[in-house]
Short mmCIF file of C-alpha atoms and ligand atoms in Angstrom, two decimals:
data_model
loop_
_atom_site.label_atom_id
_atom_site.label_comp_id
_atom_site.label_asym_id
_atom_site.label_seq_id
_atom_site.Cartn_x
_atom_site.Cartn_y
_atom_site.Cartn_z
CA UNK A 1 10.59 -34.53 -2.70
CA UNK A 2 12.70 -31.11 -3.24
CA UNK A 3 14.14 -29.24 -0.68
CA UNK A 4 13.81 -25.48 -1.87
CA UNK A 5 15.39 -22.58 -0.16
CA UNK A 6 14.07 -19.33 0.57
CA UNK A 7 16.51 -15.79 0.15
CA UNK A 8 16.50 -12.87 1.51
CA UNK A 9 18.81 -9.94 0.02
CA UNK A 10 18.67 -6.68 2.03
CA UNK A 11 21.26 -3.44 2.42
CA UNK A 12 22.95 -2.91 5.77
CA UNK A 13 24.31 0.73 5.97
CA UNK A 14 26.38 1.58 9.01
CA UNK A 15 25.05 5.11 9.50
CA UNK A 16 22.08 7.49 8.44
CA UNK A 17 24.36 9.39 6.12
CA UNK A 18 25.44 6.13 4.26
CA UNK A 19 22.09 5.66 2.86
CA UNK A 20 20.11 7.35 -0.10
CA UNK A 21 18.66 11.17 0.06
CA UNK A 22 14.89 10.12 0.36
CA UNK A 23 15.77 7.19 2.72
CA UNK A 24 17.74 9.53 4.98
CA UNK A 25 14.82 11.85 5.16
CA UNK A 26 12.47 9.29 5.96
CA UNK A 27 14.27 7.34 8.20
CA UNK A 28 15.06 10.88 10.32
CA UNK A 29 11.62 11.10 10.14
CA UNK A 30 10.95 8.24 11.99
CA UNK A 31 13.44 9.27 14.62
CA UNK A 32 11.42 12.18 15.05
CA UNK A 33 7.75 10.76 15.03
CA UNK A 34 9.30 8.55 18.28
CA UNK A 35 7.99 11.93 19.57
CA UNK A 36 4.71 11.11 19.59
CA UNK A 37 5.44 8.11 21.36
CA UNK A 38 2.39 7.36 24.77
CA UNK A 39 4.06 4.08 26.22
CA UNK A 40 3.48 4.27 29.87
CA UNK A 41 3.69 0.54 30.23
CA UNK A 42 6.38 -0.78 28.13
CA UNK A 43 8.53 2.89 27.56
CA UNK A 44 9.83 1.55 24.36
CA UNK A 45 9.06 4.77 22.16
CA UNK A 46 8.39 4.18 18.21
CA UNK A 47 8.28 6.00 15.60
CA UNK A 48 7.46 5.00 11.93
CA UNK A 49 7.25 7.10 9.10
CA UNK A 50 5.71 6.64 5.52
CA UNK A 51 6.55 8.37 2.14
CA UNK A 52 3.72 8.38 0.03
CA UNK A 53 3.66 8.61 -4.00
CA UNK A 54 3.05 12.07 -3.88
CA UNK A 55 5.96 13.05 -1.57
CA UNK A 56 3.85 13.25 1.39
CA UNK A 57 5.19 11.99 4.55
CA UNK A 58 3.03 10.78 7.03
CA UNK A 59 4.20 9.86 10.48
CA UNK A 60 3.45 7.24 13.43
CA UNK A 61 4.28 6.60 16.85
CA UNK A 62 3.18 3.61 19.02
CA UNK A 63 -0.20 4.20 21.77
CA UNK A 64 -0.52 2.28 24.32
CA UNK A 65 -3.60 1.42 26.83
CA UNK A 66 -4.10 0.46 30.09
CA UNK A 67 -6.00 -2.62 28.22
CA UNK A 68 -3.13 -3.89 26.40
CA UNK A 69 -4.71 -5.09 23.80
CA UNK A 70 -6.51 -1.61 22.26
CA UNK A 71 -2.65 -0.18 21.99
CA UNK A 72 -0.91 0.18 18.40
CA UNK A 73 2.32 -0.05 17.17
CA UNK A 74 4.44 3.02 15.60
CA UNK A 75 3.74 1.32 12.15
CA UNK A 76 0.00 0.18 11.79
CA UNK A 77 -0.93 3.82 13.59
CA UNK A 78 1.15 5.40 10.88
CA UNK A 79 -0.08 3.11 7.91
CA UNK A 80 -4.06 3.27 8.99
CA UNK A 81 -3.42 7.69 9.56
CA UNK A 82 -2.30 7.27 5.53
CA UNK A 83 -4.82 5.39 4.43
CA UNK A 84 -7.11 6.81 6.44
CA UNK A 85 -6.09 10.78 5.08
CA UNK A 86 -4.83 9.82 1.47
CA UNK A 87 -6.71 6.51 0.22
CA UNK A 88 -5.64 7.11 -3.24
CA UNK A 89 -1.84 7.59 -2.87
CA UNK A 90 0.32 4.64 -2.40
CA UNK A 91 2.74 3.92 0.19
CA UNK A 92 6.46 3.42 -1.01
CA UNK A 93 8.78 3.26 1.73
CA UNK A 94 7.54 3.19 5.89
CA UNK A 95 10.96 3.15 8.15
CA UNK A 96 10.81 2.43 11.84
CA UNK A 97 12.92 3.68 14.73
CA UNK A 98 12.81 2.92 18.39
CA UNK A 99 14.28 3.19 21.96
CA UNK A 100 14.25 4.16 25.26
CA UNK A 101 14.50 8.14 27.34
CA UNK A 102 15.76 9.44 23.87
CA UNK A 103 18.17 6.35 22.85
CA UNK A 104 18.31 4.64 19.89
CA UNK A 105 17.88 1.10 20.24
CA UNK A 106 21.30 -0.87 19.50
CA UNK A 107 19.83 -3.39 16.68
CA UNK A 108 17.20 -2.12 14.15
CA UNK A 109 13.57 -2.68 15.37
CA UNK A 110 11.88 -5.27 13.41
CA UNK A 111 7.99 -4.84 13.33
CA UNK A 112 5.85 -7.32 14.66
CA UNK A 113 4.05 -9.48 12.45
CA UNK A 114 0.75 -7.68 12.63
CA UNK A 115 2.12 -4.76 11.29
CA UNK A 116 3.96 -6.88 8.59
CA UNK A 117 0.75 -8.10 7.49
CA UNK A 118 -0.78 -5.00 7.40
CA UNK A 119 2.16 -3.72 5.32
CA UNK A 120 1.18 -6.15 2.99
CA UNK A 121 -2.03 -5.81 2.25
CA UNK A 122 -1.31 -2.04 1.37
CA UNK A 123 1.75 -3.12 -0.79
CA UNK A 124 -1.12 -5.48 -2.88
CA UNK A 125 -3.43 -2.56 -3.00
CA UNK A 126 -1.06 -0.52 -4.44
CA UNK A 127 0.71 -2.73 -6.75
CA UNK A 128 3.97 -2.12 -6.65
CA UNK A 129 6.50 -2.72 -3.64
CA UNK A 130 7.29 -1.03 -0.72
CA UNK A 131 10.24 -1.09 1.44
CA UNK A 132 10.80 -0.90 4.55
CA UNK A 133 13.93 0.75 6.57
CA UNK A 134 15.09 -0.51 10.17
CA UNK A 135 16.67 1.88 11.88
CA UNK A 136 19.08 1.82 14.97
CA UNK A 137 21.57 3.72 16.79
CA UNK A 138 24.43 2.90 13.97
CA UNK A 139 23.42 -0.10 11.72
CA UNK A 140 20.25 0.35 9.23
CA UNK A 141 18.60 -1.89 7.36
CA UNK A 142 16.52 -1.57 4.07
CA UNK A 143 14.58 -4.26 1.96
CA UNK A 144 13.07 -3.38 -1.12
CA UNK A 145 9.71 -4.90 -0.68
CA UNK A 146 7.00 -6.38 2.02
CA UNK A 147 7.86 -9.97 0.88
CA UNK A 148 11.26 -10.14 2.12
CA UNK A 149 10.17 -9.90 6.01
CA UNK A 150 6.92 -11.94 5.15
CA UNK A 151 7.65 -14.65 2.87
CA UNK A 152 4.89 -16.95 1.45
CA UNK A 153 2.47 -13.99 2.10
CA UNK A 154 -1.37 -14.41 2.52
CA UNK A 155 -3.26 -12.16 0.45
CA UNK A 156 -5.43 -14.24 -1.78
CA UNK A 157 -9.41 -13.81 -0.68
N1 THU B 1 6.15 -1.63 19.05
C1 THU B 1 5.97 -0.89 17.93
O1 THU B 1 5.33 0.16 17.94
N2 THU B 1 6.55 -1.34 16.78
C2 THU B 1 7.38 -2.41 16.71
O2 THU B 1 7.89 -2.72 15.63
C3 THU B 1 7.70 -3.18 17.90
C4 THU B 1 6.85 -2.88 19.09
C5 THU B 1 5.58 -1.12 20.30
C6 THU B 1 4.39 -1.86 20.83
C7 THU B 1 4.46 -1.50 22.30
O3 THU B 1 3.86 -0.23 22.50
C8 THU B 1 5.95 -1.36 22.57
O4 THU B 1 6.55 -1.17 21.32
C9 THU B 1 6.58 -2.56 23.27
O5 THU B 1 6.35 -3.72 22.59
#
């Protein structure tokens, strides 16, 4: 028997001007796609927002429904609207923002494991990572690829 050990590396930047040009954008992007928000149940407004490999920016916001179930989160309605409208372009970096009447939340919002999933089936389709940036109200976090928030991945049928 071996015990093994799995790591994680990620970047913590204490404020949106701290981090990279084309994360900035995106990331503000996501602030502003919380917009688009319809969450009369839970109020928790999200917004995600994808940069595609031609530039293109697509945004996301979370739908809900009086059956719970046939609501979306911020980040799948934003990855199926880019497949869905560019099918050939691949998706390099989503970042997700969240909060309440306006407010950023005070941690980063981690997505849910659906959406992680989902995130990686479109990171194996296109064949090269993407990363994903956490946003909150000070701290944000980026890692450089789907596997670091979904280790030990399934995406082998
Ligand atoms: N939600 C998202 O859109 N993305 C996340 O990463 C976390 C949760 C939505 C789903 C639901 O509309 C509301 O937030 C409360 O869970």
């Amino acid at each position: 028997m071996t015990e093994k050990q799995i790591t994680i590396k990620f970047h913590e930047y204490q404020n949106l001007e701290e981090l990279p040009e084309q994360d900035r954008i995106l990331a503000k992007e996501a602030i502003s796609a919380m917009k688009g928000s319809y969450a009369p149940y839970s109020h928790f407004n999200v917004g995600a927002a994808i940069r595609l490999s031609n530039g293109k920016i697509v945004q996301g916001a979370n739908q809900e429904n009086a059956a719970f179930p046939s609501g979306l989160c911020a980040e799948r309605t934003a990855m199926f609207a880019a497949g869905a409208n560019y099918p050939d372009k691949d998706m390099e970096s989503i970042a997700i923002a969240g909060g309440v009447m306006g407010r950023l939340t005070k941690s980063p919002v981690t997505p849910c494991g659906a959406c992680r999933q989902v995130m990686a089936q479109y990171q194996t389709k296109a064949g090269r990572p993407m990363s994903v940036i956490m946003i909150s109200d000070s701290k944000i976090w980026k890692f450089n690829r789907v596997d670091d928030i979904l280790p030990l991945i399934f995406d082998s049928i």
